[in-house]
C-alpha cells in the first residue's frame, strides 16, 4: 500500500484532543496509507512515506462533512429567487416546481447534475456528503432518486414527506409515504426525513412519518423551525432523530431540549444543524448557533444545497457566515462543518456503511485510523476562511486517501 507524508503543515486541525492542544497542532505532519490516516504528529518526528507533499507552512484540516443537501433534481428556480429578492416570502409550495422538472428528467440528466454538484463541492473541500430524495414524490420517482444518489454520495435520506404533491389529497399522500413508498425506498437509504412546517407536514403527520420510519429500523431527521416557530425541534428530540435542521425559529425551551438530548446515559442526542446559506438566501433569521453552543448542544453546519432555498454547496461560505454573522469562533465553525456533520450522519465512528454496503472509516477528524479526508488551504490558518470570505482557499483535497483536487 502506498503511503503519503504531508509535512511542514503550519497549522493542522485534527478535531482530536489526543493530538496537540484543543484539536490543533503547529508544525505538524500527517501520514496517509491506503484509505486511512496512519500517523499524526510533529513534523520533525514524522516517519518517511513513499511520497511526500510539502505543505509549505499552510493549514490542513479535515474535509468538510456536508450533512444536508438535496441534489437529485432538475430545473431552475431563478425566477423564484428574483421574486424573493424583490420582497416575496419563501413558501414550501415552490418545491413542486422542482418536482415537475425532476419527474420529467431522464436518469442520465439527473446523474449528470448530481455529478456536477458533487464535483463543485469536492473542489471546495467537501469530502463527505449526504443527499435527500424529495423531488420525485411518487414511489417510482423516489426509488429512482435514492438509487441515483447512492452512486454519488456517502449517505442517502428518504424525504418523501417533503411536500404534498400538487393536486393530491394530503391524507392519501401521507399514507403512501408512510406505507408503500417507505417500503420501496427503504433498501436504498439510511434515514428518513420530514419537512415539519406550515405548508408541508404538521405535528400529527410528522409523528406518523417518524413512527413508521422508526418501526422500519431507519434513522430519522427533521426539517424543523425553518419558516416559523413549530414543533419540529422538540419532535426530533422526542423521537431520537439524528439531527434537526434549519432552526431559525427556536424558543429557549427548544434550545434546552436540543442541548439536554445529549445528557441521557448511553444514548446519543439530536444534532442541531444550521444552514447559514439557506437563511441568507431566504432572508430568514439566522439560526441561533451561538445560543445553541452556549447551551451545550452539538452543532453541525451544512450547505442545504438545493435549487430553491440554497443553491450553493460552498461549506467555506457557510463557515465564513457562521463566524461573521452567527457569532461563532472560526474553530467552532470548522468543528461544526466537519466533526459536527459527521456526528449528524452517524459517521464519526469507524464502521459505518456507505450506500453500497461498504464499511467506512470514521470521518470528521484527522487521527490515526480515520478516513484520509483532508484539505490543504492556500493560507497559514483556518482563520483565513472567515478573514478572506469568498476566496477559493482550498488548494488540495484528499478523499479516502485519493487526491481529488
Ligand atoms: N425546507 C425544505 N426543503 C428545502 C427546500 C427545498 C426547495 O425549496 O426546493 C430546504 O431544506 O430548504
Ligand atoms: Zn433541506
mmCIF file of C-alpha atoms and ligand atoms in Angstrom:
data_model
loop_
_atom_site.group_PDB
_atom_site.id
_atom_site.type_symbol
_atom_site.label_atom_id
_atom_site.label_comp_id
_atom_site.label_asym_id
_atom_site.label_seq_id
_atom_site.Cartn_x
_atom_site.Cartn_y
_atom_site.Cartn_z
ATOM 1 C CA UNK A 1 0.000 0.000 0.000
ATOM 2 C CA UNK A 2 1.418 3.399 -0.937
ATOM 3 C CA UNK A 3 1.933 5.902 1.849
ATOM 4 C CA UNK A 4 1.971 9.681 1.576
ATOM 5 C CA UNK A 5 3.645 12.011 4.041
ATOM 6 C CA UNK A 6 2.214 15.533 4.190
ATOM 7 C CA UNK A 7 4.650 17.546 6.275
ATOM 8 C CA UNK A 8 5.593 21.123 7.054
ATOM 9 C CA UNK A 9 1.932 21.854 7.927
ATOM 10 C CA UNK A 10 1.805 25.266 9.612
ATOM 11 C CA UNK A 11 -1.494 24.605 11.369
ATOM 12 C CA UNK A 12 -3.187 21.208 11.499
ATOM 13 C CA UNK A 13 -6.796 20.991 12.689
ATOM 14 C CA UNK A 14 -7.311 17.418 13.858
ATOM 15 C CA UNK A 15 -10.561 17.652 15.902
ATOM 16 C CA UNK A 16 -8.798 15.093 18.053
ATOM 17 C CA UNK A 17 -7.889 16.111 21.596
ATOM 18 C CA UNK A 18 -5.306 13.356 21.863
ATOM 19 C CA UNK A 19 -3.110 15.133 19.281
ATOM 20 C CA UNK A 20 -1.867 18.644 20.019
ATOM 21 C CA UNK A 21 -3.907 21.039 22.078
ATOM 22 C CA UNK A 22 -7.605 21.690 21.523
ATOM 23 C CA UNK A 23 -7.508 19.555 18.398
ATOM 24 C CA UNK A 24 -4.827 21.731 16.774
ATOM 25 C CA UNK A 25 -1.132 21.208 16.136
ATOM 26 C CA UNK A 26 1.526 23.564 14.756
ATOM 27 C CA UNK A 27 4.443 22.423 12.538
ATOM 28 C CA UNK A 28 2.710 19.130 12.001
ATOM 29 C CA UNK A 29 2.694 16.173 9.651
ATOM 30 C CA UNK A 30 0.201 13.503 8.614
ATOM 31 C CA UNK A 31 0.874 10.127 7.036
ATOM 32 C CA UNK A 32 -1.805 8.522 4.857
ATOM 33 C CA UNK A 33 -1.702 4.847 3.921
ATOM 34 C CA UNK A 34 -4.376 3.492 1.610
ATOM 35 C CA UNK A 35 -7.707 4.999 2.637
ATOM 36 C CA UNK A 36 -6.718 5.895 6.184
ATOM 37 C CA UNK A 37 -4.612 8.270 8.226
ATOM 38 C CA UNK A 38 -1.938 6.209 9.983
ATOM 39 C CA UNK A 39 0.178 8.833 11.763
ATOM 40 C CA UNK A 40 -0.267 12.399 13.056
ATOM 41 C CA UNK A 41 2.319 14.404 14.966
ATOM 42 C CA UNK A 42 5.092 16.995 14.933
ATOM 43 C CA UNK A 43 6.691 17.415 11.504
ATOM 44 C CA UNK A 44 10.192 16.801 12.816
ATOM 45 C CA UNK A 45 9.214 13.367 14.181
ATOM 46 C CA UNK A 46 7.336 12.191 11.077
ATOM 47 C CA UNK A 47 8.185 8.833 9.532
ATOM 48 C CA UNK A 48 9.033 8.786 5.826
ATOM 49 C CA UNK A 49 6.352 7.980 3.235
ATOM 50 C CA UNK A 50 6.571 6.621 -0.303
ATOM 51 C CA UNK A 51 5.526 10.064 -1.464
ATOM 52 C CA UNK A 52 5.933 13.459 0.160
ATOM 53 C CA UNK A 53 3.836 16.595 -0.036
ATOM 54 C CA UNK A 54 5.405 19.733 1.420
ATOM 55 C CA UNK A 55 2.545 21.845 2.811
ATOM 56 C CA UNK A 56 4.869 24.861 2.895
ATOM 57 C CA UNK A 57 3.621 26.125 6.246
ATOM 58 C CA UNK A 58 -0.024 26.179 5.110
ATOM 59 C CA UNK A 59 -3.081 24.937 7.002
ATOM 60 C CA UNK A 60 -4.561 21.443 6.746
ATOM 61 C CA UNK A 61 -7.962 20.471 8.150
ATOM 62 C CA UNK A 62 -10.480 17.643 7.723
ATOM 63 C CA UNK A 63 -12.551 17.697 4.541
ATOM 64 C CA UNK A 64 -15.965 19.273 5.035
ATOM 65 C CA UNK A 65 -18.789 16.918 6.023
ATOM 66 C CA UNK A 66 -21.922 18.297 4.372
ATOM 67 C CA UNK A 67 -24.740 16.573 6.213
ATOM 68 C CA UNK A 68 -27.719 18.187 4.453
ATOM 69 C CA UNK A 69 -28.252 18.586 0.699
ATOM 70 C CA UNK A 70 -30.993 17.980 -1.888
ATOM 71 C CA UNK A 71 -29.052 17.305 -5.068
ATOM 72 C CA UNK A 72 -31.290 14.947 -7.054
ATOM 73 C CA UNK A 73 -33.184 17.494 -9.073
ATOM 74 C CA UNK A 74 -33.636 19.073 -12.464
ATOM 75 C CA UNK A 75 -34.718 22.549 -13.469
ATOM 76 C CA UNK A 76 -34.085 26.043 -12.302
ATOM 77 C CA UNK A 77 -35.757 28.410 -9.826
ATOM 78 C CA UNK A 78 -34.017 31.670 -10.721
ATOM 79 C CA UNK A 79 -37.348 33.446 -11.181
ATOM 80 C CA UNK A 80 -38.471 32.439 -7.678
ATOM 81 C CA UNK A 81 -35.172 33.681 -6.264
ATOM 82 C CA UNK A 82 -35.541 37.004 -8.067
ATOM 83 C CA UNK A 83 -39.081 37.383 -6.734
ATOM 84 C CA UNK A 84 -37.789 36.694 -3.230
ATOM 85 C CA UNK A 85 -35.074 39.304 -3.569
ATOM 86 C CA UNK A 86 -37.816 41.704 -4.666
ATOM 87 C CA UNK A 87 -39.648 41.074 -1.398
ATOM 88 C CA UNK A 88 -41.736 37.913 -1.789
ATOM 89 C CA UNK A 89 -41.586 35.398 1.054
ATOM 90 C CA UNK A 90 -40.322 31.834 0.583
ATOM 91 C CA UNK A 91 -43.096 29.227 0.784
ATOM 92 C CA UNK A 92 -42.876 25.435 0.836
ATOM 93 C CA UNK A 93 -45.032 25.183 -2.305
ATOM 94 C CA UNK A 94 -42.096 26.179 -4.571
ATOM 95 C CA UNK A 95 -40.810 22.629 -4.119
ATOM 96 C CA UNK A 96 -43.495 21.431 -6.561
ATOM 97 C CA UNK A 97 -41.842 23.386 -9.392
ATOM 98 C CA UNK A 98 -38.728 21.258 -8.962
ATOM 99 C CA UNK A 99 -40.830 18.106 -8.554
ATOM 100 C CA UNK A 100 -42.332 18.657 -12.001
ATOM 101 C CA UNK A 101 -38.938 19.223 -13.652
ATOM 102 C CA UNK A 102 -37.355 16.278 -11.822
ATOM 103 C CA UNK A 103 -40.072 13.831 -12.818
ATOM 104 C CA UNK A 104 -39.658 14.915 -16.451
ATOM 105 C CA UNK A 105 -35.863 14.477 -16.443
ATOM 106 C CA UNK A 106 -34.084 11.327 -17.613
ATOM 107 C CA UNK A 107 -31.863 9.268 -15.315
ATOM 108 C CA UNK A 108 -28.848 10.482 -17.293
ATOM 109 C CA UNK A 109 -29.802 14.135 -16.791
ATOM 110 C CA UNK A 110 -30.267 13.676 -13.048
ATOM 111 C CA UNK A 111 -26.988 11.752 -12.748
ATOM 112 C CA UNK A 112 -25.101 14.417 -14.712
ATOM 113 C CA UNK A 113 -26.470 17.157 -12.458
ATOM 114 C CA UNK A 114 -25.548 15.182 -9.355
ATOM 115 C CA UNK A 115 -22.019 14.618 -10.646
ATOM 116 C CA UNK A 116 -21.679 18.313 -11.437
ATOM 117 C CA UNK A 117 -22.784 19.352 -7.947
ATOM 118 C CA UNK A 118 -20.598 16.775 -6.199
ATOM 119 C CA UNK A 119 -17.660 17.954 -8.335
ATOM 120 C CA UNK A 120 -18.247 21.567 -7.284
ATOM 121 C CA UNK A 121 -18.399 20.502 -3.651
ATOM 122 C CA UNK A 122 -15.180 18.451 -3.861
ATOM 123 C CA UNK A 123 -13.334 21.423 -5.335
ATOM 124 C CA UNK A 124 -14.493 23.421 -2.328
ATOM 125 C CA UNK A 125 -13.087 20.861 0.118
ATOM 126 C CA UNK A 126 -16.138 18.691 0.805
ATOM 127 C CA UNK A 127 -15.250 15.013 1.195
ATOM 128 C CA UNK A 128 -18.434 13.579 2.741
ATOM 129 C CA UNK A 129 -21.951 14.368 1.539
ATOM 130 C CA UNK A 130 -25.468 13.388 2.392
ATOM 131 C CA UNK A 131 -28.284 13.984 -0.047
ATOM 132 C CA UNK A 132 -32.042 13.531 0.072
ATOM 133 C CA UNK A 133 -34.772 12.351 -2.240
ATOM 134 C CA UNK A 134 -37.883 14.544 -2.140
ATOM 135 C CA UNK A 135 -38.335 15.910 -5.654
ATOM 136 C CA UNK A 136 -39.886 12.724 -7.041
ATOM 137 C CA UNK A 137 -42.808 12.120 -4.664
ATOM 138 C CA UNK A 138 -44.120 9.026 -6.455
ATOM 139 C CA UNK A 139 -42.962 5.552 -5.478
ATOM 140 C CA UNK A 140 -41.002 5.116 -8.708
ATOM 141 C CA UNK A 141 -39.510 8.606 -8.726
ATOM 142 C CA UNK A 142 -38.418 8.385 -5.086
ATOM 143 C CA UNK A 143 -36.799 4.962 -5.627
ATOM 144 C CA UNK A 144 -35.070 6.325 -8.716
ATOM 145 C CA UNK A 145 -33.747 9.338 -6.781
ATOM 146 C CA UNK A 146 -32.480 7.170 -3.917
ATOM 147 C CA UNK A 147 -30.666 4.796 -6.268
ATOM 148 C CA UNK A 148 -29.067 7.595 -8.286
ATOM 149 C CA UNK A 149 -27.986 9.385 -5.116
ATOM 150 C CA UNK A 150 -26.351 6.219 -3.799
ATOM 151 C CA UNK A 151 -23.975 6.248 -6.772
ATOM 152 C CA UNK A 152 -22.670 9.703 -5.881
ATOM 153 C CA UNK A 153 -22.783 10.419 -2.140
ATOM 154 C CA UNK A 154 -21.954 8.863 1.229
ATOM 155 C CA UNK A 155 -25.466 8.891 2.734
ATOM 156 C CA UNK A 156 -28.942 8.948 1.221
ATOM 157 C CA UNK A 157 -32.037 10.132 3.090
ATOM 158 C CA UNK A 158 -35.663 9.495 2.089
ATOM 159 C CA UNK A 159 -37.671 12.730 2.037
ATOM 160 C CA UNK A 160 -40.971 11.600 0.584
ATOM 161 C CA UNK A 161 -42.531 13.821 3.265
ATOM 162 C CA UNK A 162 -41.166 16.970 1.611
ATOM 163 C CA UNK A 163 -44.438 18.471 0.462
ATOM 164 C CA UNK A 164 -47.816 17.096 -0.639
ATOM 165 C CA UNK A 165 -47.582 16.934 -4.457
ATOM 166 C CA UNK A 166 -49.763 19.481 -6.259
ATOM 167 C CA UNK A 167 -53.337 18.317 -6.593
ATOM 168 C CA UNK A 168 -53.040 15.316 -4.255
ATOM 169 C CA UNK A 169 -55.057 14.568 -1.146
ATOM 170 C CA UNK A 170 -52.867 15.136 1.966
ATOM 171 C CA UNK A 171 -54.163 12.089 3.893
ATOM 172 C CA UNK A 172 -53.808 9.760 0.943
ATOM 173 C CA UNK A 173 -50.311 11.056 0.245
ATOM 174 C CA UNK A 174 -49.234 10.609 3.865
ATOM 175 C CA UNK A 175 -50.486 7.008 3.746
ATOM 176 C CA UNK A 176 -48.453 6.440 0.589
ATOM 177 C CA UNK A 177 -45.287 7.974 2.081
ATOM 178 C CA UNK A 178 -45.528 6.001 5.318
ATOM 179 C CA UNK A 179 -46.603 2.796 3.554
ATOM 180 C CA UNK A 180 -45.680 1.586 0.062
ATOM 181 C CA UNK A 181 -43.253 4.434 -0.686
ATOM 182 C CA UNK A 182 -41.267 3.902 2.519
ATOM 183 C CA UNK A 183 -41.130 0.127 1.904
ATOM 184 C CA UNK A 184 -39.891 0.602 -1.664
ATOM 185 C CA UNK A 185 -37.252 3.227 -0.838
ATOM 186 C CA UNK A 186 -36.020 1.764 2.477
ATOM 187 C CA UNK A 187 -33.449 -0.635 0.963
ATOM 188 C CA UNK A 188 -31.674 2.308 -0.691
ATOM 189 C CA UNK A 189 -31.469 4.802 2.202
ATOM 190 C CA UNK A 190 -30.128 5.039 5.735
ATOM 191 C CA UNK A 191 -32.542 7.635 7.133
ATOM 192 C CA UNK A 192 -35.961 9.237 6.752
ATOM 193 C CA UNK A 193 -36.564 12.993 6.865
ATOM 194 C CA UNK A 194 -39.754 15.051 7.167
ATOM 195 C CA UNK A 195 -40.399 18.737 6.489
ATOM 196 C CA UNK A 196 -42.337 19.758 9.607
ATOM 197 C CA UNK A 197 -43.650 23.200 8.677
ATOM 198 C CA UNK A 198 -46.715 25.211 7.798
ATOM 199 C CA UNK A 199 -47.463 24.363 4.161
ATOM 200 C CA UNK A 200 -45.710 20.995 4.442
ATOM 201 C CA UNK A 201 -46.377 18.468 7.280
ATOM 202 C CA UNK A 202 -48.000 19.320 10.620
ATOM 203 C CA UNK A 203 -47.234 17.783 14.003
ATOM 204 C CA UNK A 204 -49.560 14.774 13.653
ATOM 205 C CA UNK A 205 -48.248 13.953 10.169
ATOM 206 C CA UNK A 206 -44.649 14.396 11.298
ATOM 207 C CA UNK A 207 -45.244 11.986 14.184
ATOM 208 C CA UNK A 208 -46.630 9.429 11.767
ATOM 209 C CA UNK A 209 -43.588 9.712 9.488
ATOM 210 C CA UNK A 210 -41.161 9.428 12.416
ATOM 211 C CA UNK A 211 -43.030 6.496 13.939
ATOM 212 C CA UNK A 212 -43.193 4.482 10.730
ATOM 213 C CA UNK A 213 -39.544 5.235 9.971
ATOM 214 C CA UNK A 214 -38.526 4.088 13.429
ATOM 215 C CA UNK A 215 -40.619 0.934 13.097
ATOM 216 C CA UNK A 216 -38.835 0.125 9.860
ATOM 217 C CA UNK A 217 -35.454 0.422 11.587
ATOM 218 C CA UNK A 218 -34.288 3.583 9.836
ATOM 219 C CA UNK A 219 -32.719 6.612 11.498
ATOM 220 C CA UNK A 220 -34.641 9.874 11.284
ATOM 221 C CA UNK A 221 -34.006 13.557 10.653
ATOM 222 C CA UNK A 222 -36.350 16.534 10.723
ATOM 223 C CA UNK A 223 -36.513 19.787 8.754
ATOM 224 C CA UNK A 224 -37.785 21.963 11.571
ATOM 225 C CA UNK A 225 -38.373 25.522 12.702
ATOM 226 C CA UNK A 226 -37.399 26.954 9.312
ATOM 227 C CA UNK A 227 -40.218 29.368 8.500
ATOM 228 C CA UNK A 228 -41.642 29.936 11.963
ATOM 229 C CA UNK A 229 -41.920 28.516 15.463
ATOM 230 C CA UNK A 230 -43.150 24.931 15.337
ATOM 231 C CA UNK A 231 -42.846 21.518 16.941
ATOM 232 C CA UNK A 232 -40.026 20.189 14.698
ATOM 233 C CA UNK A 233 -37.098 20.538 17.100
ATOM 234 C CA UNK A 234 -38.994 19.065 20.050
ATOM 235 C CA UNK A 235 -40.293 16.160 17.946
ATOM 236 C CA UNK A 236 -36.785 15.392 16.691
ATOM 237 C CA UNK A 237 -35.571 15.155 20.284
ATOM 238 C CA UNK A 238 -38.597 13.107 21.368
ATOM 239 C CA UNK A 239 -38.070 10.564 18.579
ATOM 240 C CA UNK A 240 -34.284 10.427 18.976
ATOM 241 C CA UNK A 241 -33.629 11.798 15.492
ATOM 242 C CA UNK A 242 -30.006 12.088 14.404
ATOM 243 C CA UNK A 243 -30.483 15.758 13.637
ATOM 244 C CA UNK A 244 -32.967 18.573 13.260
ATOM 245 C CA UNK A 245 -32.038 21.063 10.601
ATOM 246 C CA UNK A 246 -32.746 24.779 9.841
ATOM 247 C CA UNK A 247 -33.686 26.083 13.343
ATOM 248 C CA UNK A 248 -34.199 29.750 12.528
ATOM 249 C CA UNK A 249 -37.072 29.992 14.999
ATOM 250 C CA UNK A 250 -36.282 28.432 18.376
ATOM 251 C CA UNK A 251 -37.629 29.115 21.848
ATOM 252 C CA UNK A 252 -35.369 28.825 24.912
ATOM 253 C CA UNK A 253 -37.180 25.533 25.638
ATOM 254 C CA UNK A 254 -36.267 24.186 22.168
ATOM 255 C CA UNK A 255 -32.615 25.073 22.734
ATOM 256 C CA UNK A 256 -32.696 23.435 26.150
ATOM 257 C CA UNK A 257 -34.271 20.289 24.690
ATOM 258 C CA UNK A 258 -31.605 20.026 21.980
ATOM 259 C CA UNK A 259 -28.779 20.517 24.475
ATOM 260 C CA UNK A 260 -30.416 18.190 27.001
ATOM 261 C CA UNK A 261 -30.753 15.425 24.420
ATOM 262 C CA UNK A 262 -27.062 14.666 24.968
ATOM 263 C CA UNK A 263 -27.395 14.180 28.720
ATOM 264 C CA UNK A 264 -29.026 10.739 28.728
ATOM 265 C CA UNK A 265 -26.981 7.673 29.687
ATOM 266 C CA UNK A 266 -25.728 5.599 26.780
ATOM 267 C CA UNK A 267 -27.849 7.217 24.086
ATOM 268 C CA UNK A 268 -26.847 9.834 21.603
ATOM 269 C CA UNK A 269 -28.697 13.102 21.265
ATOM 270 C CA UNK A 270 -30.021 15.118 18.357
ATOM 271 C CA UNK A 271 -27.559 17.322 16.467
ATOM 272 C CA UNK A 272 -28.684 20.899 15.831
ATOM 273 C CA UNK A 273 -27.840 21.551 12.198
ATOM 274 C CA UNK A 274 -27.763 25.135 10.991
ATOM 275 C CA UNK A 275 -27.858 26.108 7.317
ATOM 276 C CA UNK A 276 -26.430 29.645 7.027
ATOM 277 C CA UNK A 277 -26.560 29.902 3.226
ATOM 278 C CA UNK A 278 -30.251 28.967 3.286
ATOM 279 C CA UNK A 279 -31.032 31.541 5.966
ATOM 280 C CA UNK A 280 -29.427 34.217 3.802
ATOM 281 C CA UNK A 281 -30.972 33.065 0.516
ATOM 282 C CA UNK A 282 -34.471 33.016 2.012
ATOM 283 C CA UNK A 283 -33.922 36.212 4.016
ATOM 284 C CA UNK A 284 -34.886 34.373 7.173
ATOM 285 C CA UNK A 285 -33.375 34.981 10.612
ATOM 286 C CA UNK A 286 -30.026 33.289 11.093
ATOM 287 C CA UNK A 287 -30.312 30.251 13.340
ATOM 288 C CA UNK A 288 -29.127 30.966 16.902
ATOM 289 C CA UNK A 289 -25.946 28.917 16.589
ATOM 290 C CA UNK A 290 -24.200 30.842 19.379
ATOM 291 C CA UNK A 291 -27.036 30.187 21.847
ATOM 292 C CA UNK A 292 -27.148 26.515 20.865
ATOM 293 C CA UNK A 293 -23.437 26.080 21.528
ATOM 294 C CA UNK A 294 -23.589 28.056 24.763
ATOM 295 C CA UNK A 295 -26.411 25.832 25.979
ATOM 296 C CA UNK A 296 -24.337 22.711 25.258
ATOM 297 C CA UNK A 297 -25.931 21.491 22.027
ATOM 298 C CA UNK A 298 -23.901 19.616 19.422
ATOM 299 C CA UNK A 299 -23.848 21.792 16.321
ATOM 300 C CA UNK A 300 -23.438 20.967 12.638
ATOM 301 C CA UNK A 301 -23.164 23.382 9.733
ATOM 302 C CA UNK A 302 -24.345 22.192 6.320
ATOM 303 C CA UNK A 303 -24.933 23.746 2.900
ATOM 304 C CA UNK A 304 -28.517 22.574 2.212
ATOM 305 C CA UNK A 305 -27.570 22.682 -1.478
ATOM 306 C CA UNK A 306 -30.878 22.727 -3.395
ATOM 307 C CA UNK A 307 -32.393 24.784 -6.228
ATOM 308 C CA UNK A 308 -34.994 26.534 -4.068
ATOM 309 C CA UNK A 309 -33.542 27.882 -0.858
ATOM 310 C CA UNK A 310 -29.774 27.460 -1.031
ATOM 311 C CA UNK A 311 -28.180 26.890 -4.395
ATOM 312 C CA UNK A 312 -24.635 26.511 -3.160
ATOM 313 C CA UNK A 313 -22.509 23.663 -1.878
ATOM 314 C CA UNK A 314 -19.836 26.010 -0.551
ATOM 315 C CA UNK A 315 -19.104 24.938 3.005
ATOM 316 C CA UNK A 316 -16.401 27.634 3.107
ATOM 317 C CA UNK A 317 -19.118 30.242 2.569
ATOM 318 C CA UNK A 318 -21.261 28.651 5.293
ATOM 319 C CA UNK A 319 -18.341 28.604 7.728
ATOM 320 C CA UNK A 320 -17.479 32.241 6.991
ATOM 321 C CA UNK A 321 -21.115 33.260 7.526
ATOM 322 C CA UNK A 322 -21.288 31.330 10.794
ATOM 323 C CA UNK A 323 -18.281 33.288 12.023
ATOM 324 C CA UNK A 324 -19.096 36.715 10.599
ATOM 325 C CA UNK A 325 -22.817 36.724 11.298
ATOM 326 C CA UNK A 326 -23.722 33.972 13.752
ATOM 327 C CA UNK A 327 -21.113 34.761 16.375
ATOM 328 C CA UNK A 328 -19.093 31.541 16.232
ATOM 329 C CA UNK A 329 -15.324 31.449 16.520
ATOM 330 C CA UNK A 330 -13.585 30.050 13.462
ATOM 331 C CA UNK A 331 -12.627 26.921 15.410
ATOM 332 C CA UNK A 332 -16.259 26.339 16.463
ATOM 333 C CA UNK A 333 -17.459 26.791 12.894
ATOM 334 C CA UNK A 334 -14.823 24.461 11.435
ATOM 335 C CA UNK A 335 -15.645 21.832 14.062
ATOM 336 C CA UNK A 336 -19.366 22.074 13.254
ATOM 337 C CA UNK A 337 -18.712 21.775 9.494
ATOM 338 C CA UNK A 338 -16.536 18.694 9.913
ATOM 339 C CA UNK A 339 -16.979 16.577 13.055
ATOM 340 C CA UNK A 340 -20.435 18.079 13.744
ATOM 341 C CA UNK A 341 -21.651 16.932 10.336
ATOM 342 C CA UNK A 342 -20.091 13.516 10.891
ATOM 343 C CA UNK A 343 -21.985 13.128 14.184
ATOM 344 C CA UNK A 344 -25.209 14.247 12.476
ATOM 345 C CA UNK A 345 -24.708 11.463 9.938
ATOM 346 C CA UNK A 346 -23.518 8.833 12.430
ATOM 347 C CA UNK A 347 -20.163 8.648 10.613
ATOM 348 C CA UNK A 348 -17.851 9.854 13.372
ATOM 349 C CA UNK A 349 -17.001 6.298 14.429
ATOM 350 C CA UNK A 350 -15.364 3.523 12.497
ATOM 351 C CA UNK A 351 -17.560 1.021 10.681
ATOM 352 C CA UNK A 352 -20.451 2.954 9.153
ATOM 353 C CA UNK A 353 -21.879 1.577 5.925
ATOM 354 C CA UNK A 354 -21.934 3.628 2.734
ATOM 355 C CA UNK A 355 -24.836 3.279 0.243
ATOM 356 C CA UNK A 356 -23.070 0.360 -1.454
ATOM 357 C CA UNK A 357 -22.828 -1.508 1.849
ATOM 358 C CA UNK A 358 -19.080 -0.949 2.143
ATOM 359 C CA UNK A 359 -17.694 -0.359 5.638
ATOM 360 C CA UNK A 360 -16.037 3.027 6.007
ATOM 361 C CA UNK A 361 -13.621 4.565 8.491
ATOM 362 C CA UNK A 362 -14.653 7.472 10.731
ATOM 363 C CA UNK A 363 -14.814 10.915 9.123
ATOM 364 C CA UNK A 364 -14.633 14.430 10.546
ATOM 365 C CA UNK A 365 -11.242 14.031 12.266
ATOM 366 C CA UNK A 366 -7.622 13.695 11.248
ATOM 367 C CA UNK A 367 -6.422 10.963 13.582
ATOM 368 C CA UNK A 368 -4.814 7.550 13.193
ATOM 369 C CA UNK A 369 -7.486 5.202 11.828
ATOM 370 C CA UNK A 370 -9.767 7.883 10.432
ATOM 371 C CA UNK A 371 -10.613 8.053 6.740
ATOM 372 C CA UNK A 372 -7.973 10.126 4.991
ATOM 373 C CA UNK A 373 -10.210 13.074 4.111
ATOM 374 C CA UNK A 374 -8.126 16.245 4.237
ATOM 375 C CA UNK A 375 -7.967 19.661 2.678
ATOM 376 C CA UNK A 376 -4.946 21.918 2.274
ATOM 377 C CA UNK A 377 -5.653 25.636 2.334
ATOM 378 C CA UNK A 378 -3.814 28.323 0.427
ATOM 379 C CA UNK A 379 -3.493 30.069 3.801
ATOM 380 C CA UNK A 380 -1.498 29.734 7.019
ATOM 381 C CA UNK A 381 -4.539 29.116 9.241
ATOM 382 C CA UNK A 382 -8.255 28.292 9.149
ATOM 383 C CA UNK A 383 -8.887 31.858 10.312
ATOM 384 C CA UNK A 384 -8.424 32.925 6.695
ATOM 385 C CA UNK A 385 -11.691 31.149 5.799
ATOM 386 C CA UNK A 386 -13.545 33.980 7.531
ATOM 387 C CA UNK A 387 -10.848 36.661 7.257
ATOM 388 C CA UNK A 388 -10.858 36.275 3.449
ATOM 389 C CA UNK A 389 -14.506 35.340 2.811
ATOM 390 C CA UNK A 390 -15.413 34.157 -0.651
ATOM 391 C CA UNK A 391 -11.826 33.413 -1.688
ATOM 392 C CA UNK A 392 -11.150 29.956 -3.194
ATOM 393 C CA UNK A 393 -8.724 28.909 -0.465
ATOM 394 C CA UNK A 394 -8.965 25.130 -0.845
ATOM 395 C CA UNK A 395 -5.885 24.151 -2.862
ATOM 396 C CA UNK A 396 -5.687 20.361 -2.445
ATOM 397 C CA UNK A 397 -8.180 17.701 -1.309
ATOM 398 C CA UNK A 398 -7.709 14.054 -0.402
ATOM 399 C CA UNK A 399 -10.722 11.772 -0.036
ATOM 400 C CA UNK A 400 -10.247 8.260 1.334
ATOM 401 C CA UNK A 401 -6.546 8.728 0.623
ATOM 402 C CA UNK A 402 -7.028 9.706 -3.026
ATOM 403 C CA UNK A 403 -6.077 13.165 -4.190
ATOM 404 C CA UNK A 404 -9.253 14.549 -5.781
ATOM 405 C CA UNK A 405 -8.032 18.153 -6.229
HETATM 406 N N1 LIG B 1 -37.292 23.093 3.560
HETATM 407 C C1 LIG B 1 -37.479 22.185 2.816
HETATM 408 N N2 LIG B 1 -36.694 21.771 1.808
HETATM 409 C C2 LIG B 1 -35.625 22.518 1.244
HETATM 410 C C3 LIG B 1 -36.097 23.468 0.228
HETATM 411 C C4 LIG B 1 -36.474 22.804 -0.975
HETATM 412 C C5 LIG B 1 -36.941 23.707 -2.063
HETATM 413 O O1 LIG B 1 -37.394 24.834 -1.855
HETATM 414 O O2 LIG B 1 -36.850 23.193 -3.177
HETATM 415 C C6 LIG B 1 -34.825 23.209 2.326
HETATM 416 O O3 LIG B 1 -34.272 22.496 3.126
HETATM 417 O O4 LIG B 1 -34.718 24.430 2.349
HETATM 418 ZN ZN1 LIG B 2 -33.299 20.768 3.300
#
